[in-house]
Short mmCIF file of C-alpha atoms and ligand atoms in Angstrom, two decimals:
data_model
loop_
_atom_site.label_atom_id
_atom_site.label_comp_id
_atom_site.label_asym_id
_atom_site.label_seq_id
_atom_site.Cartn_x
_atom_site.Cartn_y
_atom_site.Cartn_z
CA UNK A 1 -9.51 73.24 48.95
CA UNK A 2 -7.62 74.17 52.11
CA UNK A 3 -9.13 71.68 54.53
CA UNK A 4 -6.72 70.08 56.98
CA UNK A 5 -7.12 66.35 57.11
CA UNK A 6 -6.16 64.37 60.21
CA UNK A 7 -5.87 60.73 61.18
CA UNK A 8 -8.30 59.42 63.80
CA UNK A 9 -6.59 57.54 66.63
CA UNK A 10 -8.17 56.81 69.99
CA UNK A 11 -10.84 59.46 69.52
CA UNK A 12 -8.29 62.18 68.68
CA UNK A 13 -7.72 63.83 65.32
CA UNK A 14 -3.95 63.70 64.95
CA UNK A 15 -1.25 64.63 62.45
CA UNK A 16 0.74 62.00 60.65
CA UNK A 17 4.51 61.73 60.67
CA UNK A 18 4.52 63.51 57.30
CA UNK A 19 2.07 64.33 54.52
CA UNK A 20 1.71 63.39 50.87
CA UNK A 21 -0.10 64.91 47.90
CA UNK A 22 -3.59 63.88 46.91
CA UNK A 23 -4.07 64.47 43.19
CA UNK A 24 -7.30 65.37 41.42
CA UNK A 25 -7.37 62.90 38.49
CA UNK A 26 -9.23 65.41 36.33
CA UNK A 27 -6.44 68.01 36.56
CA UNK A 28 -3.42 65.97 37.70
CA UNK A 29 -2.87 68.69 40.30
CA UNK A 30 -2.35 68.09 44.00
CA UNK A 31 -5.29 69.70 45.80
CA UNK A 32 -4.80 68.46 49.37
CA UNK A 33 -2.29 66.92 51.70
CA UNK A 34 -2.90 63.57 53.37
CA UNK A 35 -1.38 62.81 56.77
CA UNK A 36 0.73 59.67 56.69
CA UNK A 37 0.96 57.14 59.51
CA UNK A 38 4.02 55.08 60.33
CA UNK A 39 4.22 51.79 62.20
CA UNK A 40 4.13 53.53 65.61
CA UNK A 41 0.90 55.39 64.74
CA UNK A 42 -0.61 52.19 63.35
CA UNK A 43 0.27 50.42 66.61
CA UNK A 44 -1.38 53.22 68.58
CA UNK A 45 -4.51 52.85 66.45
CA UNK A 46 -4.60 49.09 66.98
CA UNK A 47 -4.01 49.50 70.72
CA UNK A 48 -6.86 52.03 70.91
CA UNK A 49 -9.20 49.68 69.05
CA UNK A 50 -8.17 46.84 71.34
CA UNK A 51 -8.76 48.92 74.46
CA UNK A 52 -12.17 50.10 73.19
CA UNK A 53 -13.33 46.59 72.30
CA UNK A 54 -14.59 45.22 75.67
CA UNK A 55 -16.87 48.18 76.42
CA UNK A 56 -18.17 48.32 72.84
CA UNK A 57 -18.82 44.57 72.75
CA UNK A 58 -20.63 44.83 76.10
CA UNK A 59 -23.18 47.30 74.73
CA UNK A 60 -26.51 45.95 73.58
CA UNK A 61 -27.31 45.62 69.89
CA UNK A 62 -29.80 48.44 70.22
CA UNK A 63 -27.19 50.73 71.75
CA UNK A 64 -24.70 49.98 68.99
CA UNK A 65 -27.44 50.42 66.37
CA UNK A 66 -28.10 53.87 67.88
CA UNK A 67 -24.49 54.89 67.22
CA UNK A 68 -24.54 53.50 63.68
CA UNK A 69 -27.77 55.34 62.91
CA UNK A 70 -26.23 58.55 64.20
CA UNK A 71 -23.28 58.01 61.85
CA UNK A 72 -25.74 57.52 59.00
CA UNK A 73 -27.70 60.66 59.90
CA UNK A 74 -24.54 62.75 60.17
CA UNK A 75 -23.28 61.45 56.81
CA UNK A 76 -26.64 62.17 55.18
CA UNK A 77 -26.60 65.73 56.51
CA UNK A 78 -23.21 66.32 54.83
CA UNK A 79 -23.85 64.50 51.55
CA UNK A 80 -22.89 67.45 49.31
CA UNK A 81 -19.62 68.05 51.11
CA UNK A 82 -18.68 64.36 50.96
CA UNK A 83 -19.74 64.09 47.30
CA UNK A 84 -17.63 67.09 46.27
CA UNK A 85 -14.60 65.72 48.07
CA UNK A 86 -15.19 62.28 46.54
CA UNK A 87 -15.33 63.75 43.04
CA UNK A 88 -12.14 65.73 43.69
CA UNK A 89 -10.14 62.71 44.81
CA UNK A 90 -11.80 59.90 42.84
CA UNK A 91 -12.92 61.61 39.62
CA UNK A 92 -16.49 60.34 39.29
CA UNK A 93 -19.24 62.78 38.24
CA UNK A 94 -20.85 64.61 41.15
CA UNK A 95 -24.24 62.91 40.81
CA UNK A 96 -22.55 59.48 40.97
CA UNK A 97 -20.51 60.66 43.98
CA UNK A 98 -23.69 61.75 45.77
CA UNK A 99 -25.20 58.38 44.90
CA UNK A 100 -22.25 56.61 46.53
CA UNK A 101 -22.64 58.70 49.70
CA UNK A 102 -26.38 58.06 49.89
CA UNK A 103 -25.70 54.37 49.25
CA UNK A 104 -23.31 54.47 52.20
CA UNK A 105 -26.03 55.96 54.42
CA UNK A 106 -28.35 53.18 53.28
CA UNK A 107 -25.77 50.49 54.05
CA UNK A 108 -25.15 51.83 57.56
CA UNK A 109 -28.87 51.93 58.30
CA UNK A 110 -29.35 48.41 56.95
CA UNK A 111 -26.65 47.05 59.27
CA UNK A 112 -28.03 49.02 62.21
CA UNK A 113 -31.20 46.96 61.69
CA UNK A 114 -29.43 43.60 61.62
CA UNK A 115 -28.92 41.40 64.65
CA UNK A 116 -26.63 38.46 65.21
CA UNK A 117 -29.05 35.74 66.18
CA UNK A 118 -28.51 32.85 68.58
CA UNK A 119 -29.64 29.57 67.00
CA UNK A 120 -30.81 26.43 68.69
CA UNK A 121 -29.36 23.61 66.61
CA UNK A 122 -30.86 20.81 68.68
CA UNK A 123 -33.27 20.56 71.56
CA UNK A 124 -34.24 16.91 72.07
CA UNK A 125 -33.88 14.08 74.61
CA UNK A 126 -32.25 16.39 77.15
CA UNK A 127 -29.62 17.57 74.64
CA UNK A 128 -29.52 21.29 73.89
CA UNK A 129 -27.09 22.62 71.27
CA UNK A 130 -26.86 26.35 70.84
CA UNK A 131 -24.82 28.27 68.31
CA UNK A 132 -24.21 31.77 69.42
CA UNK A 133 -21.85 34.25 67.90
CA UNK A 134 -19.30 36.46 69.56
CA UNK A 135 -17.45 39.44 68.11
CA UNK A 136 -13.85 38.91 66.99
CA UNK A 137 -12.09 41.97 68.40
CA UNK A 138 -10.15 44.45 66.29
CA UNK A 139 -10.98 44.27 62.58
CA UNK A 140 -9.02 46.02 59.85
CA UNK A 141 -10.62 47.49 56.75
CA UNK A 142 -8.39 47.88 53.70
CA UNK A 143 -10.15 49.53 50.78
CA UNK A 144 -9.42 50.39 47.14
CA UNK A 145 -9.87 53.66 45.25
CA UNK A 146 -12.94 53.01 43.10
CA UNK A 147 -15.66 53.30 45.79
CA UNK A 148 -13.75 54.50 48.83
CA UNK A 149 -16.79 55.38 50.92
CA UNK A 150 -19.36 52.65 50.31
CA UNK A 151 -16.76 49.87 50.41
CA UNK A 152 -15.72 51.10 53.87
CA UNK A 153 -19.35 51.12 55.01
CA UNK A 154 -19.84 47.54 53.79
CA UNK A 155 -17.20 46.66 56.40
CA UNK A 156 -17.86 49.20 59.15
CA UNK A 157 -21.60 48.47 59.41
CA UNK A 158 -21.30 44.72 60.17
CA UNK A 159 -18.09 45.22 62.15
CA UNK A 160 -19.70 47.65 64.58
CA UNK A 161 -23.13 46.09 64.94
CA UNK A 162 -21.53 42.73 65.75
CA UNK A 163 -19.53 44.37 68.55
CA UNK A 164 -16.06 44.72 67.01
CA UNK A 165 -13.85 47.77 66.73
CA UNK A 166 -11.99 48.90 63.61
CA UNK A 167 -8.80 50.27 62.15
CA UNK A 168 -9.56 51.53 58.62
CA UNK A 169 -6.95 52.16 55.93
CA UNK A 170 -8.06 53.71 52.66
CA UNK A 171 -6.17 53.53 49.35
CA UNK A 172 -3.35 56.07 49.03
CA UNK A 173 -4.94 57.88 46.09
CA UNK A 174 -8.40 58.31 47.71
CA UNK A 175 -7.81 58.77 51.44
CA UNK A 176 -9.67 62.02 52.06
CA UNK A 177 -13.30 60.89 52.23
CA UNK A 178 -12.28 58.22 54.76
CA UNK A 179 -10.48 60.88 56.82
CA UNK A 180 -13.51 63.17 56.64
CA UNK A 181 -15.66 60.25 57.78
CA UNK A 182 -13.21 59.73 60.65
CA UNK A 183 -13.69 63.36 61.66
CA UNK A 184 -17.46 62.89 61.55
CA UNK A 185 -17.24 59.68 63.60
CA UNK A 186 -15.01 61.36 66.20
CA UNK A 187 -18.00 63.34 67.42
CA UNK A 188 -20.23 60.26 67.61
CA UNK A 189 -18.40 57.04 68.47
CA UNK A 190 -16.62 56.27 71.75
CA UNK A 191 -12.83 56.76 71.49
CA UNK A 192 -11.02 53.92 69.74
CA UNK A 193 -14.08 52.23 68.21
CA UNK A 194 -13.07 53.52 64.78
CA UNK A 195 -9.52 54.57 63.92
CA UNK A 196 -8.31 55.80 60.53
CA UNK A 197 -4.72 55.59 59.32
CA UNK A 198 -3.31 56.44 55.89
CA UNK A 199 -0.25 55.31 53.99
CA UNK A 200 1.38 55.15 50.60
CA UNK A 201 1.11 51.37 50.42
CA UNK A 202 3.49 50.62 53.32
CA UNK A 203 1.04 49.72 56.09
CA UNK A 204 -0.74 46.77 54.41
CA UNK A 205 1.70 44.05 55.49
CA UNK A 206 1.95 45.54 59.01
CA UNK A 207 -1.84 45.39 59.31
CA UNK A 208 -2.25 41.89 57.92
CA UNK A 209 0.55 40.58 60.15
CA UNK A 210 -0.45 42.47 63.31
CA UNK A 211 -0.99 40.09 66.24
CA UNK A 212 -3.76 42.22 67.76
CA UNK A 213 -5.86 42.36 64.60
CA UNK A 214 -8.34 39.49 64.52
CA UNK A 215 -9.72 39.96 61.02
CA UNK A 216 -8.79 41.71 57.81
CA UNK A 217 -11.61 42.78 55.50
CA UNK A 218 -9.90 43.52 52.22
CA UNK A 219 -11.24 44.83 48.93
CA UNK A 220 -8.76 45.27 46.12
CA UNK A 221 -6.94 43.48 43.36
CA UNK A 222 -6.44 39.72 43.25
CA UNK A 223 -2.65 40.20 43.29
CA UNK A 224 -2.71 42.14 46.57
CA UNK A 225 -5.41 39.82 47.96
CA UNK A 226 -3.02 36.88 47.60
CA UNK A 227 -0.44 38.77 49.68
CA UNK A 228 -3.07 39.54 52.32
CA UNK A 229 -4.03 35.88 52.54
CA UNK A 230 -0.41 34.73 52.79
CA UNK A 231 0.38 37.26 55.49
CA UNK A 232 -2.79 36.55 57.48
CA UNK A 233 -1.95 32.82 57.46
CA UNK A 234 0.76 33.33 60.08
CA UNK A 235 -1.77 34.22 62.79
CA UNK A 236 -4.64 32.24 61.19
CA UNK A 237 -6.42 35.57 60.98
CA UNK A 238 -9.94 35.77 59.61
CA UNK A 239 -9.92 37.32 56.16
CA UNK A 240 -12.55 38.33 53.71
CA UNK A 241 -11.18 39.05 50.28
CA UNK A 242 -13.27 40.92 47.72
CA UNK A 243 -11.03 40.85 44.67
CA UNK A 244 -10.94 41.46 40.95
CA UNK A 245 -13.34 40.27 38.30
CA UNK A 246 -13.73 39.85 34.56
CA UNK A 247 -17.50 39.77 34.36
CA UNK A 248 -19.29 38.65 31.23
CA UNK A 249 -22.55 40.13 30.01
CA UNK A 250 -24.40 37.54 27.94
CA UNK A 251 -27.03 38.93 25.61
CA UNK A 252 -29.53 36.28 24.50
CA UNK A 253 -31.07 36.34 21.03
CA UNK A 254 -34.56 37.45 22.12
CA UNK A 255 -33.48 40.90 23.35
CA UNK A 256 -33.75 43.92 21.02
CA UNK A 257 -30.19 45.01 20.13
CA UNK A 258 -30.71 48.67 21.09
CA UNK A 259 -32.07 47.78 24.53
CA UNK A 260 -29.25 45.31 25.16
CA UNK A 261 -26.69 47.87 24.04
CA UNK A 262 -28.04 50.46 26.47
CA UNK A 263 -27.98 48.05 29.40
CA UNK A 264 -24.54 46.68 28.62
CA UNK A 265 -23.16 50.17 28.06
CA UNK A 266 -24.34 51.36 31.48
CA UNK A 267 -22.97 48.24 33.13
CA UNK A 268 -19.59 48.68 31.48
CA UNK A 269 -19.03 52.43 31.68
CA UNK A 270 -20.46 53.64 35.00
CA UNK A 271 -17.62 54.99 37.18
CA UNK A 272 -15.47 54.92 34.02
CA UNK A 273 -15.56 51.11 34.12
CA UNK A 274 -13.88 51.04 37.54
CA UNK A 275 -16.34 48.74 39.25
CA UNK A 276 -15.39 45.26 40.38
CA UNK A 277 -18.62 43.95 38.83
CA UNK A 278 -18.59 46.17 35.73
CA UNK A 279 -19.28 44.39 32.44
CA UNK A 280 -15.76 43.61 31.26
CA UNK A 281 -16.63 41.32 28.32
CA UNK A 282 -19.87 41.51 26.32
CA UNK A 283 -21.03 38.38 24.45
CA UNK A 284 -23.57 38.97 21.69
CA UNK A 285 -25.20 36.46 19.28
CA UNK A 286 -23.77 36.38 15.78
CA UNK A 287 -27.03 37.48 14.14
CA UNK A 288 -27.24 40.59 16.31
CA UNK A 289 -23.55 41.41 16.47
CA UNK A 290 -23.25 44.21 13.90
CA UNK A 291 -26.41 45.96 15.05
CA UNK A 292 -25.40 45.70 18.73
CA UNK A 293 -21.93 47.11 17.96
CA UNK A 294 -23.46 50.05 16.07
CA UNK A 295 -25.89 50.80 18.89
CA UNK A 296 -23.35 50.62 21.70
CA UNK A 297 -20.91 52.69 19.64
CA UNK A 298 -23.56 55.45 19.38
CA UNK A 299 -23.93 55.50 23.15
CA UNK A 300 -20.19 55.62 23.71
CA UNK A 301 -19.78 58.45 21.20
CA UNK A 302 -22.49 60.49 22.94
CA UNK A 303 -20.81 60.32 26.36
CA UNK A 304 -19.62 63.57 27.90
CA UNK A 305 -16.12 62.83 29.15
CA UNK A 306 -15.05 65.62 31.46
CA UNK A 307 -14.10 66.69 34.97
CA UNK A 308 -16.68 65.06 37.24
CA UNK A 309 -17.17 68.42 38.98
CA UNK A 310 -18.54 69.93 35.74
CA UNK A 311 -22.26 69.70 35.27
CA UNK A 312 -23.23 67.39 32.42
CA UNK A 313 -20.12 65.20 32.65
CA UNK A 314 -21.17 61.55 32.33
CA UNK A 315 -17.73 59.94 32.52
CA UNK A 316 -14.89 61.25 34.62
CA UNK A 317 -11.20 60.38 34.42
CA UNK A 318 -9.62 57.09 35.38
CA UNK A 319 -8.68 57.44 39.05
CA UNK A 320 -4.88 57.41 38.97
CA UNK A 321 -1.91 57.45 36.64
CA UNK A 322 -0.96 53.81 37.15
CA UNK A 323 -4.45 52.64 36.19
CA UNK A 324 -4.55 55.10 33.28
CA UNK A 325 -1.30 53.67 31.90
CA UNK A 326 -2.60 50.11 32.31
CA UNK A 327 -5.88 50.81 30.48
CA UNK A 328 -4.02 52.79 27.82
CA UNK A 329 -1.70 49.89 27.10
CA UNK A 330 -4.61 47.42 26.87
CA UNK A 331 -6.29 49.84 24.50
CA UNK A 332 -3.19 50.20 22.29
CA UNK A 333 -2.86 46.42 22.13
CA UNK A 334 -6.56 46.01 21.28
CA UNK A 335 -6.25 48.54 18.46
CA UNK A 336 -3.74 46.29 16.76
CA UNK A 337 -5.87 43.15 17.20
CA UNK A 338 -9.46 44.30 16.77
CA UNK A 339 -11.64 47.12 15.41
CA UNK A 340 -12.37 50.24 17.41
CA UNK A 341 -15.95 51.38 16.74
CA UNK A 342 -16.11 54.22 19.28
CA UNK A 343 -13.55 56.15 21.31
CA UNK A 344 -9.98 54.92 21.13
CA UNK A 345 -8.26 58.33 20.89
CA UNK A 346 -6.97 59.90 24.09
CA UNK A 347 -7.69 63.62 24.44
CA UNK A 348 -4.76 66.02 24.53
CA UNK A 349 -5.50 67.62 27.89
CA UNK A 350 -4.46 67.21 31.50
CA UNK A 351 -6.26 64.51 33.46
CA UNK A 352 -6.43 60.76 33.13
CA UNK A 353 -9.24 60.83 30.58
CA UNK A 354 -10.02 57.82 28.41
CA UNK A 355 -13.17 58.13 26.32
CA UNK A 356 -15.55 55.16 26.44
CA UNK A 357 -14.15 52.80 23.85
CA UNK A 358 -15.81 49.85 22.15
CA UNK A 359 -13.64 47.21 20.52
CA UNK A 360 -15.05 44.49 18.26
CA UNK A 361 -13.56 41.49 16.42
CA UNK A 362 -11.16 40.48 19.18
CA UNK A 363 -10.21 36.88 19.96
CA UNK A 364 -10.77 35.57 23.50
CA UNK A 365 -7.02 35.43 24.07
CA UNK A 366 -6.53 39.19 23.55
CA UNK A 367 -5.29 40.81 26.78
CA UNK A 368 -8.31 43.15 26.84
CA UNK A 369 -10.54 40.08 26.98
CA UNK A 370 -8.47 37.92 29.32
CA UNK A 371 -7.38 40.53 31.84
CA UNK A 372 -9.37 42.82 34.10
CA UNK A 373 -9.20 46.19 32.32
CA UNK A 374 -10.90 48.17 35.13
CA UNK A 375 -11.47 51.11 32.81
CA UNK A 376 -13.82 52.38 30.08
CA UNK A 377 -12.71 50.06 27.26
CA UNK A 378 -15.12 47.23 26.43
CA UNK A 379 -14.55 44.25 24.12
CA UNK A 380 -17.71 43.02 22.34
CA UNK A 381 -17.44 39.36 21.36
CA UNK A 382 -19.53 37.27 18.97
CA UNK A 383 -20.99 33.86 19.87
CA UNK A 384 -22.85 31.10 18.01
CA UNK A 385 -24.66 29.03 20.66
CA UNK A 386 -25.48 29.01 24.35
CA UNK A 387 -23.19 26.16 25.40
CA UNK A 388 -20.28 27.86 23.71
CA UNK A 389 -20.94 31.23 25.34
CA UNK A 390 -21.30 29.72 28.80
CA UNK A 391 -17.97 27.92 28.40
CA UNK A 392 -16.28 31.10 27.18
CA UNK A 393 -17.75 33.23 29.97
CA UNK A 394 -16.50 30.66 32.50
CA UNK A 395 -13.03 30.44 30.98
CA UNK A 396 -11.55 32.89 33.46
CA UNK A 397 -9.61 32.62 36.68
CA UNK A 398 -12.01 35.23 38.04
CA UNK A 399 -15.55 34.50 39.20
CA UNK A 400 -17.03 37.66 40.62
CA UNK A 401 -20.28 38.61 38.86
CA UNK A 402 -22.01 38.65 35.50
CA UNK A 403 -25.24 39.46 33.75
CA UNK A 404 -27.63 37.65 31.44
CA UNK A 405 -30.16 39.55 29.34
CA UNK A 406 -33.15 37.69 27.92
CA UNK A 407 -36.88 38.07 27.30
CA UNK A 408 -37.53 34.43 28.14
CA UNK A 409 -36.83 34.73 31.87
CA UNK A 410 -36.72 30.98 32.57
CA UNK A 411 -34.13 30.47 29.85
CA UNK A 412 -32.09 33.47 31.01
CA UNK A 413 -32.11 32.13 34.59
CA UNK A 414 -31.06 28.70 33.36
CA UNK A 415 -28.06 30.30 31.65
CA UNK A 416 -27.33 32.41 34.75
CA UNK A 417 -27.20 29.30 36.94
CA UNK A 418 -24.39 27.93 34.80
CA UNK A 419 -22.14 30.97 35.16
CA UNK A 420 -19.41 30.16 37.63
CA UNK A 421 -19.35 33.35 39.70
CA UNK A 422 -20.55 34.60 43.07
CA UNK A 423 -23.43 36.66 41.66
CA UNK A 424 -25.24 36.72 38.32
CA UNK A 425 -27.88 39.33 37.64
CA UNK A 426 -30.66 38.65 35.14
CA UNK A 427 -32.10 41.66 33.29
CA UNK A 428 -30.61 44.03 35.83
CA UNK A 429 -27.14 45.03 36.84
CA UNK A 430 -25.33 46.29 39.95
CA UNK A 431 -28.29 45.35 42.11
CA UNK A 432 -26.07 45.20 45.18
CA UNK A 433 -28.15 45.21 48.34
CA UNK A 434 -26.85 45.24 51.92
CA UNK A 435 -29.38 42.53 52.79
CA UNK A 436 -28.17 40.12 50.09
CA UNK A 437 -24.78 38.38 50.39
CA UNK A 438 -22.08 39.31 47.89
CA UNK A 439 -19.02 37.12 47.34
CA UNK A 440 -16.59 36.11 44.66
CA UNK A 441 -15.93 32.62 43.29
CA UNK A 442 -12.53 31.34 42.11
CA UNK A 443 -9.83 34.02 42.34
CA UNK A 444 -12.36 36.79 42.92
CA UNK A 445 -12.40 36.25 46.65
CA UNK A 446 -12.84 34.29 49.82
CA UNK A 447 -15.76 34.82 52.14
CA UNK A 448 -17.94 37.77 51.45
CA UNK A 449 -19.79 40.82 52.55
CA UNK A 450 -23.36 41.96 53.06
CA UNK A 451 -26.44 40.08 54.19
CA UNK A 452 -26.58 37.77 57.18
CA UNK A 453 -23.66 35.76 55.80
CA UNK A 454 -21.53 38.92 55.55
CA UNK A 455 -22.47 39.96 59.08
CA UNK A 456 -21.57 36.52 60.43
CA UNK A 457 -18.05 36.93 59.05
CA UNK A 458 -17.46 39.50 61.78
CA UNK A 459 -18.27 36.91 64.44
CA UNK A 460 -16.96 33.65 65.81
CA UNK A 461 -19.53 30.86 65.88
CA UNK A 462 -19.51 29.37 69.36
CA UNK A 463 -21.26 26.06 70.04
CA UNK A 464 -22.58 25.22 73.47
CA UNK A 465 -23.57 21.55 73.54
CA UNK A 466 -25.29 20.58 76.80
CA UNK A 467 -27.05 17.60 78.31
CA UNK A 468 -28.73 17.45 81.69
CA UNK A 469 -26.86 15.74 84.50
CA UNK A 470 -29.52 13.03 84.52
CA UNK A 471 -28.71 12.22 80.88
CA UNK A 472 -24.94 12.39 81.34
P1 NAD B 501 -5.00 47.25 45.27
O1 NAD B 501 -5.00 45.79 45.52
O2 NAD B 501 -3.85 47.86 44.57
O3 NAD B 501 -5.14 48.07 46.64
C1 NAD B 501 -6.20 47.85 47.54
C2 NAD B 501 -5.75 48.26 48.94
O4 NAD B 501 -4.71 47.40 49.39
C3 NAD B 501 -5.18 49.67 49.05
O5 NAD B 501 -5.67 50.27 50.24
C4 NAD B 501 -3.69 49.42 49.17
O6 NAD B 501 -2.99 50.46 49.84
C5 NAD B 501 -3.66 48.15 49.97
N1 NAD B 501 -2.42 47.36 49.90
C6 NAD B 501 -1.40 47.48 49.03
N2 NAD B 501 -0.45 46.55 49.28
C7 NAD B 501 -0.90 45.82 50.33
C8 NAD B 501 -0.40 44.68 51.03
N3 NAD B 501 0.75 44.10 50.72
N4 NAD B 501 -1.15 44.17 52.04
C9 NAD B 501 -2.34 44.71 52.36
N5 NAD B 501 -2.87 45.79 51.73
C10 NAD B 501 -2.16 46.33 50.71
O7 NAD B 501 -6.39 47.51 44.51
P2 NAD B 501 -6.85 48.85 43.78
O8 NAD B 501 -6.05 49.00 42.54
O9 NAD B 501 -6.89 49.95 44.79
O10 NAD B 501 -8.37 48.48 43.42
C11 NAD B 501 -8.80 47.94 42.22
C12 NAD B 501 -9.09 46.46 42.36
O11 NAD B 501 -10.07 46.25 43.39
C13 NAD B 501 -9.70 45.83 41.12
O12 NAD B 501 -9.10 44.58 40.87
C14 NAD B 501 -11.18 45.61 41.49
O13 NAD B 501 -11.83 44.61 40.76
C15 NAD B 501 -11.06 45.31 42.94
N6 NAD B 501 -12.33 45.54 43.61
C16 NAD B 501 -13.05 44.45 44.05
C17 NAD B 501 -14.29 44.63 44.65
C18 NAD B 501 -15.09 43.46 45.15
O14 NAD B 501 -16.05 43.67 45.89
N7 NAD B 501 -14.77 42.23 44.78
C19 NAD B 501 -14.80 45.91 44.81
C20 NAD B 501 -14.06 47.00 44.35
C21 NAD B 501 -12.81 46.80 43.76
#
């Protein structure tokens, strides 16, 4: 690939101060150069977003929706190009990459349809109280490497429709699809409404501490999220933090083992396990445990682990070397503590490939169970009764998502209600919808994205409380 990637600042596609390699995780070879911004370029991007804000905020919702829909149409018309680039930098199989791009189109269109509504809170005895919402100004998007495109759209859609402008910073290992989106947006949005800068992990603190940035929308690890929150405290900046998770899948005893295994496998291994709400711990009743482990092992053994660009590949590599080393060390530790029933051996080839691995007979205090693995290695744990499994599922500092599988829907929903996370799906998984709020409990986040609640996080609630002069 010889494409030249540029930053987007004030409507111009510009070079960085230097470039750095972007590595294809399936080959470990650099296939493109990413332009790198320094503090001066970041400041130019923020200044451009600040200058563009008044005119953008003054447009009507319908006008802004028109721009967002044009972004969606342009992205849809280039889905193959974006998907190929996404597979090259991120590693996921091409069909999953195309799915992420189409999901991004869907998210943009959903936000183009949303409106920030004015609410009358009281209208009685001459007292009128109105809550209306105003945009915040310049918002920053800081995104991770697992879903670089759709996680940006979850922020850009509400940011723009509410009347804000944006500076977006992708993760250093997956910057190219964001840059390509910047190039696409250059031809559509007024100058400065969206700016894209890239770094090798240096810009984060400068963004979170920047006096002209009103809000930071961050998706990433809990460790970095804590730094974002601390840094944003100085200016009492708005933050939304979408952080890590250690989601439990709870299989109830009225589900056929083979069906449960299929569902849990998909939830754990899609995107090579690199999903914030992937199944990271599977809890299975004692009586079904052996059969479930056999069934899920069959699925893992049948996976085609290969370069995502190759047809037929079902699991691509882990996205970067650091994550590969982390998952590898959790796997080595789990080998010593539990029983590997599928996978476990790393192929002798270039690329950060880890075959889908199923580990049984682990204790809850094993690192693979306690920590967020964020990779294709799943512990399957045995439980005796419902109260016990709920307590064990909740025994985590994380509280992002989770799933409950059960034929008796009322019982499954009753269990779901007791799981201490932001979202619990029952008999489905990854049903993320731009119209439904998504947020983490405990150390999985603050605030949230999507839905009306997510849109409102890009606004300031403003109360006008009036009485007539006669009443005063
Ligand atoms: P990360 O925290 O290492 O990096 C995320 C982003 O933060 C990157 O763009 C990085 O450059 C930037 N960054 C680094 N240092 C910073 C600082 N001091 N201040 C501000 N920004 C800084 O996360 P990652 O490894 O790229 O992503 C994986 C993690 O993301 C996992 O924990 C996963 O669960 C989480 N995640 C959460 C959600 C969610 O919606 N809750 C979604 C996807 C991923």
